[in-house]
XYZ file of C-alpha atoms in Angstrom:
622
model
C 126.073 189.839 129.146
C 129.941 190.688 130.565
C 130.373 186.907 130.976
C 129.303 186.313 127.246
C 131.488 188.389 126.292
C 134.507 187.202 128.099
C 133.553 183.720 127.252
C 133.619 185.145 123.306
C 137.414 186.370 123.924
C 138.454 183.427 125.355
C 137.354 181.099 122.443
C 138.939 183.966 120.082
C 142.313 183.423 122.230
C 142.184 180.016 121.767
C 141.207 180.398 118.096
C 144.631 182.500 117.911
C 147.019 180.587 119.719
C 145.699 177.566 117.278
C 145.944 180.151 114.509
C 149.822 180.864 115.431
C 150.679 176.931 116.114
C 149.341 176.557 112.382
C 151.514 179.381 111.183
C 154.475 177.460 112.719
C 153.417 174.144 110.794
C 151.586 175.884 107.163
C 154.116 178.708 106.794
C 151.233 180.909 106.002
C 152.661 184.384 104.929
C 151.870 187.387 107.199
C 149.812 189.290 105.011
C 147.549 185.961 104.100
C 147.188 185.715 108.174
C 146.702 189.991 108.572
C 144.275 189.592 105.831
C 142.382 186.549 107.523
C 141.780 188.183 110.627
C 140.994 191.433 109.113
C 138.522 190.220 106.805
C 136.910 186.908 108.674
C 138.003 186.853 112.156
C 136.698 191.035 113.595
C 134.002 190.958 110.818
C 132.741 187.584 112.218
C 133.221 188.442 116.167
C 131.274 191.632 115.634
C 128.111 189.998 113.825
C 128.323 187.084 116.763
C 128.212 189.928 119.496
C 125.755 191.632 117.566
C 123.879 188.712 116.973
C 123.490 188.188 120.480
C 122.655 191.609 121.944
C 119.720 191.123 119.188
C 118.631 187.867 120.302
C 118.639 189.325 124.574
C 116.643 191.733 123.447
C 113.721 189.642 121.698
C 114.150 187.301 124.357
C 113.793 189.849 127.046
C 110.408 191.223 125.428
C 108.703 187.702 124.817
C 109.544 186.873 128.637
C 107.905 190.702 129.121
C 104.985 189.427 127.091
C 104.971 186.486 128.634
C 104.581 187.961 132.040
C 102.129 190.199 131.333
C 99.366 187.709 129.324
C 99.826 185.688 132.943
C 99.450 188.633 135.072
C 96.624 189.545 132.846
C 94.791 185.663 133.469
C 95.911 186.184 137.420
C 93.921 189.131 137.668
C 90.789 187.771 135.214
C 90.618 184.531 137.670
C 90.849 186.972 140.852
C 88.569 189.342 139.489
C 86.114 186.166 139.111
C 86.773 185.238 142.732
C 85.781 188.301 144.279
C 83.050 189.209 142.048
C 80.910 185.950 143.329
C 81.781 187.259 146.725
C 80.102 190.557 145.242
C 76.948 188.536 143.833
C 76.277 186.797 146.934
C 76.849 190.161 148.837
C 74.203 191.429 146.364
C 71.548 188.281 146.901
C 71.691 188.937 150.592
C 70.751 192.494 150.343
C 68.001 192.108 147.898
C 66.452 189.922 150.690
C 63.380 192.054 151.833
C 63.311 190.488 155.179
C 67.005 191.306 155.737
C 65.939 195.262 155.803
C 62.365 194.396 157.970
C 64.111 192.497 160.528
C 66.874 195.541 161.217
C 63.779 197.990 161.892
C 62.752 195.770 164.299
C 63.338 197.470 167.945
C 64.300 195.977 171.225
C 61.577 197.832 172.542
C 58.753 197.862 170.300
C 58.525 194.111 169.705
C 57.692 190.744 172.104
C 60.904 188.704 172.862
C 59.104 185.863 170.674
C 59.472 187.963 167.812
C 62.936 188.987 168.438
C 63.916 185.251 168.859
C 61.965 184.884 165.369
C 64.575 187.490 163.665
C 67.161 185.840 165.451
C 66.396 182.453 163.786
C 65.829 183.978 160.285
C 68.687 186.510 160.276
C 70.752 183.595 161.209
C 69.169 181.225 158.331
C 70.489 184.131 156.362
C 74.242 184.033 157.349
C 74.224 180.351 157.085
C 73.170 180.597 153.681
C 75.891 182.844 152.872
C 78.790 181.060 154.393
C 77.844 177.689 152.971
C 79.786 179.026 149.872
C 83.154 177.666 149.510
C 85.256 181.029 149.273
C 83.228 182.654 152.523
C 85.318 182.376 155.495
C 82.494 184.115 157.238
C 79.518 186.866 157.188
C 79.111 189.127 160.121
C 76.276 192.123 160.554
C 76.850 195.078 162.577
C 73.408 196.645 163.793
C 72.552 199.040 166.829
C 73.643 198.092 169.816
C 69.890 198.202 171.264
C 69.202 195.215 169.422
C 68.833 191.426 171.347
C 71.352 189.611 169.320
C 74.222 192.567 169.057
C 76.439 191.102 171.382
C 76.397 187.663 169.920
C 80.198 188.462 168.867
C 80.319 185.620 166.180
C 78.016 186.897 163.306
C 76.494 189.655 165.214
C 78.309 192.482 166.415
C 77.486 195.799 167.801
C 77.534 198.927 164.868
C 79.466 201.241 167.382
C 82.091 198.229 166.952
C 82.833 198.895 163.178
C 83.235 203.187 163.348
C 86.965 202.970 164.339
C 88.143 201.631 161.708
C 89.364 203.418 158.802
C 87.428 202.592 156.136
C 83.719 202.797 158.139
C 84.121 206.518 156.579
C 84.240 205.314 153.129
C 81.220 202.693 153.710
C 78.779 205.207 154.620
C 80.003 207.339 151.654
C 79.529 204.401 149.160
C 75.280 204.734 150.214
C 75.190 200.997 150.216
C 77.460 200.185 147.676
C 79.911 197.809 147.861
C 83.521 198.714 149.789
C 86.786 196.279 149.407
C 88.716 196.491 152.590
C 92.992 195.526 151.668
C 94.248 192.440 153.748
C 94.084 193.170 157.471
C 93.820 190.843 160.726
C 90.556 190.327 162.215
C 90.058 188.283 165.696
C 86.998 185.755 165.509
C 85.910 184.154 168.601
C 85.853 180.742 167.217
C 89.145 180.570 165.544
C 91.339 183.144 166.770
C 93.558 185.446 164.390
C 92.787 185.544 160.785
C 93.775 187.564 157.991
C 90.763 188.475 155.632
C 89.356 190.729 152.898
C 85.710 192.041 153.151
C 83.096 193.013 151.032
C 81.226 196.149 152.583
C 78.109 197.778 152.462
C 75.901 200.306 154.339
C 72.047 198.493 155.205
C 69.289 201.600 155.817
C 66.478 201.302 157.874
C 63.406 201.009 154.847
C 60.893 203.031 157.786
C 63.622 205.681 158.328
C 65.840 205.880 155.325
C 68.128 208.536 156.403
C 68.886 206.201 159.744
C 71.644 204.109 158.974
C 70.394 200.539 160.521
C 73.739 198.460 159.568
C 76.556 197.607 158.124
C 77.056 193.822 156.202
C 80.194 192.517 155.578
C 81.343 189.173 154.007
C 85.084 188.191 154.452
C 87.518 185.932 152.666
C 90.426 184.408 154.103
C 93.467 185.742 152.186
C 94.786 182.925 150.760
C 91.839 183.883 148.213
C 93.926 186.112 146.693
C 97.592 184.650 147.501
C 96.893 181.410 146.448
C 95.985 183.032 143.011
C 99.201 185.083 142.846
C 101.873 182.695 143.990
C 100.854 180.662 141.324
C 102.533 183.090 138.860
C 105.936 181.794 137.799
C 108.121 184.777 137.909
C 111.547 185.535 137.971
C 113.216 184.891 141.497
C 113.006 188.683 143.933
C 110.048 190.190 141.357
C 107.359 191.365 143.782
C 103.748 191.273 142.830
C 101.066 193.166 144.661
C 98.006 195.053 144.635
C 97.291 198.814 145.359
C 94.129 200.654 145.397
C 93.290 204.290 143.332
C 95.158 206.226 145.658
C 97.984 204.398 145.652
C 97.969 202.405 149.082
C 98.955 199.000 148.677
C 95.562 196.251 150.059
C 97.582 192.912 149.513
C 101.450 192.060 149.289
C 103.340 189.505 150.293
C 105.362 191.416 152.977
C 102.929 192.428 155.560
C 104.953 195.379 156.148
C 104.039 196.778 153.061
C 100.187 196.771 153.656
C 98.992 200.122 153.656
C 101.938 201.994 152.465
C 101.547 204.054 149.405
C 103.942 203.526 146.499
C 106.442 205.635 144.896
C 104.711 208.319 143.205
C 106.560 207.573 139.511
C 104.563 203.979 139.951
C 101.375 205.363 140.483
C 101.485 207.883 137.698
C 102.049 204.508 135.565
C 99.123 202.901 137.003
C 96.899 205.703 135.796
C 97.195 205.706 132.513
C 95.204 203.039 131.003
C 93.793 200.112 132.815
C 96.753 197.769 131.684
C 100.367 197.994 130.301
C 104.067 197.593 130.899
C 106.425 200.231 131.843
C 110.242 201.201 132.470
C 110.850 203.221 135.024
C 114.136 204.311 137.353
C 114.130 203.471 141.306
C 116.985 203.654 143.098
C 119.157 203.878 140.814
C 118.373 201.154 139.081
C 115.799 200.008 136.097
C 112.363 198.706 136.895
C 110.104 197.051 134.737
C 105.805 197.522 135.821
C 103.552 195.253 134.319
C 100.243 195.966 135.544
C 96.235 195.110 135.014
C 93.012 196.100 136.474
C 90.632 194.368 138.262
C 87.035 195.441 137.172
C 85.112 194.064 140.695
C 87.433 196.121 142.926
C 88.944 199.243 140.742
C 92.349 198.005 142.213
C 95.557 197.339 140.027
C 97.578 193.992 140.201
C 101.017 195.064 139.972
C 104.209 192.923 138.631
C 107.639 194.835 139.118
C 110.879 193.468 139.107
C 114.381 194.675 138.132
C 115.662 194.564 134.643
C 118.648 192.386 135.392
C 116.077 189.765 136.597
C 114.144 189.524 133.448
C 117.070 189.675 131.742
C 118.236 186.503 133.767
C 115.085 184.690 133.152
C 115.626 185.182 129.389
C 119.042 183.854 129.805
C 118.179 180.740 131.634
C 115.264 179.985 129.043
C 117.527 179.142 126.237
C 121.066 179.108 127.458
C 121.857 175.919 126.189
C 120.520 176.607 122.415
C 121.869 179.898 122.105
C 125.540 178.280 123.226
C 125.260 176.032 120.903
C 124.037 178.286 117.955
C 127.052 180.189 119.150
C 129.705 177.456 118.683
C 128.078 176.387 115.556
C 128.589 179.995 114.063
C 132.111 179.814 115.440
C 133.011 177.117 113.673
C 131.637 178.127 110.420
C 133.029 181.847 110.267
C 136.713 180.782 112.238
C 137.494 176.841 111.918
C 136.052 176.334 108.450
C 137.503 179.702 106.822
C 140.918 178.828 108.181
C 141.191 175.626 107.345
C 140.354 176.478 103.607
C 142.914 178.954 103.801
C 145.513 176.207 104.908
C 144.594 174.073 102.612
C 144.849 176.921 99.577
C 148.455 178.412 101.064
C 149.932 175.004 101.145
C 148.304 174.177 97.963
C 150.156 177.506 96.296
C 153.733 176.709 98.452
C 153.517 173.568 96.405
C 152.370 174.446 93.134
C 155.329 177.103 93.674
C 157.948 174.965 95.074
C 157.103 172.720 92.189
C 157.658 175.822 89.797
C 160.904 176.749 91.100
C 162.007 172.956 91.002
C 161.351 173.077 86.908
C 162.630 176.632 86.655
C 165.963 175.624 88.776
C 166.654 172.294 86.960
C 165.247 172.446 83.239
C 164.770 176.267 82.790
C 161.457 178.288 82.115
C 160.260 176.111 79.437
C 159.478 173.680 81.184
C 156.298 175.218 82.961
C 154.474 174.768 79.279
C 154.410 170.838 80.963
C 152.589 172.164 84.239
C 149.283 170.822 84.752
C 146.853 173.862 84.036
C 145.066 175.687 87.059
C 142.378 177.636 86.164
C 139.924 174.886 86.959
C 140.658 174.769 90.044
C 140.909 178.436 91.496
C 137.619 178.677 89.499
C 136.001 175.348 91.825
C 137.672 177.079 94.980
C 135.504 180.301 94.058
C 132.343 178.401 93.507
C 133.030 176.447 96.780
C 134.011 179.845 99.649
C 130.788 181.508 97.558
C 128.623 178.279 98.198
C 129.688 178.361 101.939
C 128.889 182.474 102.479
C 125.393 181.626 100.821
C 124.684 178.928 103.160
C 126.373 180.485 106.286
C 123.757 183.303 105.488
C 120.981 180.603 105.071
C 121.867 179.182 108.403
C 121.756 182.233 110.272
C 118.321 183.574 108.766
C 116.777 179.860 109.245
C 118.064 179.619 112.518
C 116.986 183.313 113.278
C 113.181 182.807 112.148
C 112.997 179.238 113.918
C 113.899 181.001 117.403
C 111.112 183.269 116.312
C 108.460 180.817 115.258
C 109.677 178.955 118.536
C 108.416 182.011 120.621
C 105.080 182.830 119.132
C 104.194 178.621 118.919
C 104.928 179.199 123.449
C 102.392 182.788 123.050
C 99.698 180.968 121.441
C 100.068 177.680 123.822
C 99.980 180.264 126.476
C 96.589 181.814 124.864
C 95.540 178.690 124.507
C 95.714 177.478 127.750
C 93.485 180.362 128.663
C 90.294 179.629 126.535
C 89.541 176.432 128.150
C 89.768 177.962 131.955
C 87.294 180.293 130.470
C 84.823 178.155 128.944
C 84.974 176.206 132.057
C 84.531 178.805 134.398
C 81.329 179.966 132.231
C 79.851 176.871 132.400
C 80.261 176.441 136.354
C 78.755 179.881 136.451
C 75.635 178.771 134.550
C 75.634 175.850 136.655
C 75.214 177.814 139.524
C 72.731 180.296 138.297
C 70.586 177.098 137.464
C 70.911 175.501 140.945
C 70.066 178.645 142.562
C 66.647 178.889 140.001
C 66.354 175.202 141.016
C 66.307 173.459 137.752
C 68.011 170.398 138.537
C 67.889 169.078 135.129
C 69.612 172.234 133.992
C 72.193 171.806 136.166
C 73.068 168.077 135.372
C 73.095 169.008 131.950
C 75.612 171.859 132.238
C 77.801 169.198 134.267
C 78.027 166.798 131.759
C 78.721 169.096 129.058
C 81.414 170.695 131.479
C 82.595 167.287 131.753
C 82.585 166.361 128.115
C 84.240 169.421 127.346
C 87.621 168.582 129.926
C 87.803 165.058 128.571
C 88.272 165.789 125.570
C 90.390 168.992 125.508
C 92.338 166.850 127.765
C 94.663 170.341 128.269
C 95.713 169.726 124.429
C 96.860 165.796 124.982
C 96.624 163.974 122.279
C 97.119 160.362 124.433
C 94.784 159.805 126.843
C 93.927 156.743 129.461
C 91.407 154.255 128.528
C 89.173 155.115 131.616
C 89.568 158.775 130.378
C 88.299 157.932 126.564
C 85.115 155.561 128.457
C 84.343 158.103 130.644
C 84.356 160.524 127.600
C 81.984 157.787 125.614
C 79.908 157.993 129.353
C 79.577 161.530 129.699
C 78.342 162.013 125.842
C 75.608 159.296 125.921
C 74.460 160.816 129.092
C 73.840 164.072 127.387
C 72.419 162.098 124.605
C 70.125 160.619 127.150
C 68.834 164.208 128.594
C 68.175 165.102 125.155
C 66.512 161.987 124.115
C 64.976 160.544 126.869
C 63.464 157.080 127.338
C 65.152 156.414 123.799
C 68.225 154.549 124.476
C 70.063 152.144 127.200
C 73.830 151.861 127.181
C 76.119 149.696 129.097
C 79.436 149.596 129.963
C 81.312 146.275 130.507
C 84.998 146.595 131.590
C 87.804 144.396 132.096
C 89.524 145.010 135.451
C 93.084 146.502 135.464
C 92.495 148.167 131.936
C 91.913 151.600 133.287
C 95.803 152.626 133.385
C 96.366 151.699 129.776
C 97.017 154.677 126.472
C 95.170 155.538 123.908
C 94.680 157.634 121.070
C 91.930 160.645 122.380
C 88.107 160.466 120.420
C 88.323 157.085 119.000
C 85.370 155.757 120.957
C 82.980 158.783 120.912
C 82.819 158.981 116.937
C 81.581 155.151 116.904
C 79.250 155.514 119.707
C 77.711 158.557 118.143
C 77.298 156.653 115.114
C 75.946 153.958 116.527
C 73.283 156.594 118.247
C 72.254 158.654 115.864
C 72.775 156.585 112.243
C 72.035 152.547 114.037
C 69.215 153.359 117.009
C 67.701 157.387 115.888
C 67.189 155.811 112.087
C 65.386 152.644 113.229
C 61.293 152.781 113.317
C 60.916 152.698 116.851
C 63.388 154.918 117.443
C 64.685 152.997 120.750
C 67.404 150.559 121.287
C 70.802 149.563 123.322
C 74.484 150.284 123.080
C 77.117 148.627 124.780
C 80.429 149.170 124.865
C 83.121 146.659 125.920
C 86.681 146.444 126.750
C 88.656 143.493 127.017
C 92.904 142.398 126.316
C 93.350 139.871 123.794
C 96.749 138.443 123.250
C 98.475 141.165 124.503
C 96.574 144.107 121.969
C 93.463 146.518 123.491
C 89.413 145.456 121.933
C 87.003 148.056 121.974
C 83.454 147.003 121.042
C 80.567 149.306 120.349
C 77.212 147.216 119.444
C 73.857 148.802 118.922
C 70.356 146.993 118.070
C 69.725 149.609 115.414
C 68.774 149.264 111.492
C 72.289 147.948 110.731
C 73.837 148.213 107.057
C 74.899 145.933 104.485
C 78.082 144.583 103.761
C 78.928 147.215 100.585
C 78.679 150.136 102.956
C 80.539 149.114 106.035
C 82.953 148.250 103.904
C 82.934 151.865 102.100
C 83.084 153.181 105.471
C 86.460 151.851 105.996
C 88.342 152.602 102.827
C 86.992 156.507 102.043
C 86.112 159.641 104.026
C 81.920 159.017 103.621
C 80.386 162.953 102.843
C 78.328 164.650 105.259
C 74.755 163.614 105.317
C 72.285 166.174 105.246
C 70.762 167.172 108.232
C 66.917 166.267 108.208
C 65.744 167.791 111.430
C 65.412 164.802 112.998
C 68.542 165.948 115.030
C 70.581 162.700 113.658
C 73.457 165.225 112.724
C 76.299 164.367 110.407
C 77.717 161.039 109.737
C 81.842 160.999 110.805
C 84.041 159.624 108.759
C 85.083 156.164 110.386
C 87.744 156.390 107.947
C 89.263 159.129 109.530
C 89.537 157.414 113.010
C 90.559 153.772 111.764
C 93.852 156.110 109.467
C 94.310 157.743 113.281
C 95.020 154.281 114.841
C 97.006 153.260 112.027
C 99.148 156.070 112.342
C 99.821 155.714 116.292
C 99.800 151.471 116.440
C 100.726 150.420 113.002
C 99.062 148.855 109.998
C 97.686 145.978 111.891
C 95.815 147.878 114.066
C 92.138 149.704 113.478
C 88.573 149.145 112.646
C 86.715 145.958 111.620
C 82.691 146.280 111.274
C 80.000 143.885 111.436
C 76.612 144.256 110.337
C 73.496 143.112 108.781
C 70.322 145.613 107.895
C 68.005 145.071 110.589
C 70.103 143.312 112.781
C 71.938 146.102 114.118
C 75.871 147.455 114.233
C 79.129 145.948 116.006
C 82.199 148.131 115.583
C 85.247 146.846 116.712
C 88.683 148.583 117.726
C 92.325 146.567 118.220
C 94.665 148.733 119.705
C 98.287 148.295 121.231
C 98.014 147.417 124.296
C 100.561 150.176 126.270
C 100.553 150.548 130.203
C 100.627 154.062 131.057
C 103.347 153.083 133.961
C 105.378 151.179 131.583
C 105.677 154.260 129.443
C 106.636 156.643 132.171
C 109.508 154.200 133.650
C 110.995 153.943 129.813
C-alpha cells in the first residue's frame, strides 16, 4: 500500500516539474495554474487513492472467498477419504465371525481350531488392507490368545493401554475413535507416520469383557497430500485440531498435540464453518475454517493479513497499474493540455486585440472574428470528456467485478464434476461389493462418458478423446440394448494427437442408433465409424445399415434445426439437430468445412464430417 502511494507522488512530481517546464514555454498565468491544481490535480489524486484502497479491499475479500470455497472442497474430499476408512472399519465389525473367533480361548479349544481362527481372522485383515488408502489393519486381543504375539497384524491388548487415547476408545463403547498423526513402528517397514480408525470389540458370551480393540491406519500422506494441494499464500499455515482444541495433523511436527490459542478455538466453536479476524501477537490474523463431519475435527486456514493482502496484489498488479496510468492520463495529461491549448488560444486572441487597439483604435474589434462559437464547442467538449471519464471508471469498475464472480463460479464449477464423479465411484463400489458385475461396468462407462465429455470445461478436445467418447456411449447403448447392435471402429494410425471440436461424433452416432438401426423392423444392425486424412483436412464417417431416409430430409437436416420428435416409448429419444453440429464446425474450421449425408430408405445412413486437420503439437509450439 506505502509503495503505491509513493509510486502515486512520484508520477505527481513528475506531472509538476512538466507542469512548471510548460509554464516556462505557455506563459500560463498563476491563478489559471493555482486553479488547475486546485480543481483537477488534489481532486483527481484523492479519487485515484481512493479508488485504490476500494479496489484492495474487494480484492482482499474475493481472495478470502476464494480461500475458503477451497478449504471448504479440501475438507469435503478429506472427509470422503476417511469416511471409506470408517465404512470398511464398519464392514469388518459387522462380521459375526470376527466377534466368535475373539471368544475363542487358548485353553478351551484344540490347536486345530485355533490355527482355523488364525487362517480366517487373517482372511479378514487381508480383505481390509487390499483397499488402496489402508496402509494396514492390526487387532489387539488378550494376550492368552495363540496368535497375540504375531507383532504384524496381531498384537497383544495390554500393548495398546499406554497410550493416550486407549481411555477414550473404551469410552466410545465401540464406536469409532480418530487418533491425530503420530509415529507407529511396524515390523515390516520400520517408522511410519499414520492415522487410525478405533474401536472397542466385546466378547458377544461376556459382554461386559472387553475382548479387543481394531484399528485400521492410514499413512499420512492421506491427509497431506489433500492439503498441500491448496494454493495459498506463501507462510499461511493450514492444520487440523480436534474439539478440545489439540492440534491431530500440521505440517510442523512440533505442533502435533499442542492446543491452540484460546481466541482461535472460541472461533472454531461457533458454527461448523466461517472466516474470522482475530489479533495474535500483535498482529492481524485471518481464520478460515470448516468441519469435517466423519471426524468432528476442524480444518483450519490462518494466515496474516499482510499475506492475503499480498496475494491480492500479485493477482492483478499489472491491470490495476495500468488502469492507474490510464486514469492519470485522463484526469492530469488530458486536462492540462486543454488548458494549454485554451491559455495560448486567449494570449492570442488578446495579443491580437491589443495589436488592433494599439494601431487602428477600438473600432476596429467590430472586424474581429466572433467567439462565442467556440467557447460554446470548448464547453460541449471538457463536459463530453467528464461524462466519459465517469463512464470509464464505472465500466472499468463493474468489469473487475464481473471478472471476479466469472473466477467464483469457475471455481464452483470445478467442484460439481469431482462430485458427480466421486458419487459414481462410490456406487461403483457398493455394486462390486453386492457383486453385480454388470452394475458395475455400467457405472464405469457412464463415469467415463461423463469425464469425456465435461472434458474439465474444454471446448477442443483430441480426436482419440471424441472416439473414445463415441466408444464409451455405444457401449452403454450396448448394456441397454443388448444383442441389438455391432459397432466398429477403424482408425488411421498417427491421427490420435490431432484437435477437434468436443460432441461432434456422439450426436451422429446416436442418430445413427436410435433414428437408422432402433426404427428398422428387425431392430438390429451395424455402425462403423472411420477416421482417415484426406489432402491435408480430418474425415469422420459414421455408417449404419438402418432404414435410411430420402434425399428431401437429409437435406432438411442440414439447412434447419429439425424439432424434437416425440418420444414413443420405444426409448428412441429425441432426434438432435445435425444442423446444430454441422453450424459448430463451421464456426471453428470455416465455411468449407461440415456435414455431407448420404442415404437411401432402406439402405441405411452414411454421415460424413471434414474437419481441419490441426496437430495438437503443432498448436502448442505456435
Amino acid at each position: 500500500m506505502y509503495k503505491a502511494v509513493k509510486t502515486i507522488l512520484r508520477l505527481l512530481a513528475g506531472a509538476a516539474a512538466l507542469l512548471r517546464r510548460l509554464v516556462r514555454r505557455f506563459t500560463i498565468p498563476r491563478q489559471w495554474l493555482l486553479a488547475y491544481l486546485l480543481l483537477i490535480v488534489v481532486p483527481a489524486a484523492v479519487f485515484l487513492y481512493g479508488y485504490y484502497e476500494r479496489s484492495a479491499m474487494i480484492l482482499k475479500g474475493e481472495v478470502v472467498r476464494t480461500m475458503q470455497q477451497a478449504l471448504k472442497q479440501a475438507g469435503s474430499n478429506l472427509s470422503y477419504r476417511l469416511e471409506h476408512i470408517q465404512d470398511l472399519s464398519d464392514a469388518a465389525f459387522m462380521n459375526s465371525n470376527l466377534h466368535s473367533y475373539l471368544s475363542v480361548g487358548a485353553d478351551d479349544q484344540s490347536i486345530a481350531i485355533q490355527l482355523q481362527v488364525i487362517k480366517d481372522l487373517r482372511y479378514l485383515v487381508d480383505t481390509v488392507q487390499l483397499n488402496t488408502d489402508v496402509f494396514h489393519v492390526r487387532l489387539f486381543v488378550d494376550k492368552s490368545k495363540l496368535y497375540a504375539g504375531e507383532k504384524i497384524n496381531f498384537f497383544a491388548l495390554d500393548s495398546l493401554k499406554g497410550r493416550p487415547w486407549y481411555s477414550d476408545i473404551i469410552e466410545a463403547n465401540g464406536g469409532i475413535v480418530w487418533t491425530g498423526d503420530y509415529k507407529e513402528t511396524y515390523l515390516d517397514v520400520g517408522d511410519v507416520n499414520i492415522f487410525s480408525s478405533a474401536r472397542m470389540l466385546r466378547d458377544p458370551n461376556h459382554y461386559d469383557k472387553v475382548s479387543g480393540v481394531l484399528m485400521v491406519d492410514v499413512k499420512e500422506n492421506l491427509v497431506s497430500d489433500i492439503l498441500s494441494a491448496l494454493q495459498f499464500s506463501p507462510g499461511t499455515q493450514v492444520y487440523l485440531v480436534d474439539s478440545s482444541g489439540s492440534v491431530v495433523y500440521h505440517p510442523d511436527k512440533t505442533r502435533i498435540g499442542t492446543v491452540i490459542d484460546r481466541s482461535i478455538l472460541d472461533l472454531l466453536k461457533q458454527g461448523s464453518e466461517g472466516i474470522g479476524s482475530l489479533k495474535l501477537d500483535a498482529e492481524v490474523n485471518d481464520v478460515m475454517y470448516t468441519t469435517l463431519p466423519s471426524t468432528g475435527w476442524k480444518l483450519v486456514a490462518q494466515g496474516t493479513e499482510s499475506q492475503l493482502s499480498q496475494r491480492a496484489v500479485k493477482l492483478t498488479q499489472r491491470s490495476e497499474w495500468t488502469s492507474l496510468l490510464e486514469y492519470i492520463a485522463l484526469f492530469l495529461l488530458l486536462p492540462f493540455v486543454l488548458l494549454t491549448i485554451i491559455v495560448r488560444g486567449m494570449n492570442r486572441r488578446v495579443n491580437h486585440v491589443i495589436t488592433v487597439i494599439r494601431k487602428e483604435g477600438t473600432e476596429s474589434l467590430k472586424d474581429l472574428s466572433p467567439v462565442n462559437g467556440d467557447f460554446h464547442m470548448l464547453e460541449r467538449s471538457v463536459d463530453h470528456l467528464i461524462i466519459r471519464v465517469r463512464t470509464l471508471v464505472e465500466e472499468k469498475y463493474k468489469a473487475q467485478i464481473h471478472e471476479r464472480e466469472a473466477q467464483l463460479q469457475a471455481l464452483q464449477a470445478q467442484i460439481n464434476p469431482h462430485f458427480l464423479y466421486n458419487t459414481l465411484d462410490t456406487i461403483n463400489w457398493i455394486a462390486i461389493g453386492k457383486g453385480a458385475a454388470d452394475i458395475s461396468q455400467m457405472i464405469d462407462s457412464l463415469a467415463k462418458y461423463f469425464r469425456l465429455s465435461l472434458n474439465k470445461g474444454k471446448n477442443i478436445v483430441s480426436v482419440e478423446d471424441e472416439l473414445r467418447l463415441a466408444q464409451v456411449y455405444l457401449e452403454i447403448q450396448q448394456s441397454r440394448f443388448p444383442d441389438t447392435f455391432d459397432f466398429q471402429l477403424e482408425i488411421q494410425p498417427g491421427l490420435d494427437a490431432y484437435l477437434m471440436p468436443k460432441l461432434i461424433l456422439q450426436p451422429i452416432v446416436e442418430n445413427a442408433l436410435l433414428h437408422g438401426i432402433r426404427k428398422a423392423k428387425g431392430k438390429r444392425g451395424a455402425i462403423v465409424i472411420s477416421v482417415r486424412e484426406d489432402s491435408g483436412d480430418l474425415l469422420f464417417t459414421v455408417s449404419d445399415n438402418g432404414i435410411g431416409m430420402d434425399e428431401r430430409l437429409s437435406r432438411q437436416l442440414l439447412m434447419e434445426a429439425m424439432p424434437e420428435a416425440r418420444n414413443d416409448g420405444s426409448g428412441s429419444g429425441s432426434s438432435y439437430g445435425l444442423f446444430n453440429v454441422n453450424e459448430r464446425i463451421k464456426l471453428y474450421a470455416g465455411d468449407h468445412y461440415g456435414i455431407s449425408i448420404s442415404s437411401q430408405p432402406g439402405a441405411g445412413t452414411t454421415v460424413t464430417v471434414r474437419l481441419k486437420a490441426e496437430c495438437e503439437e503443432l498448436t502448442r509450439q505456435s
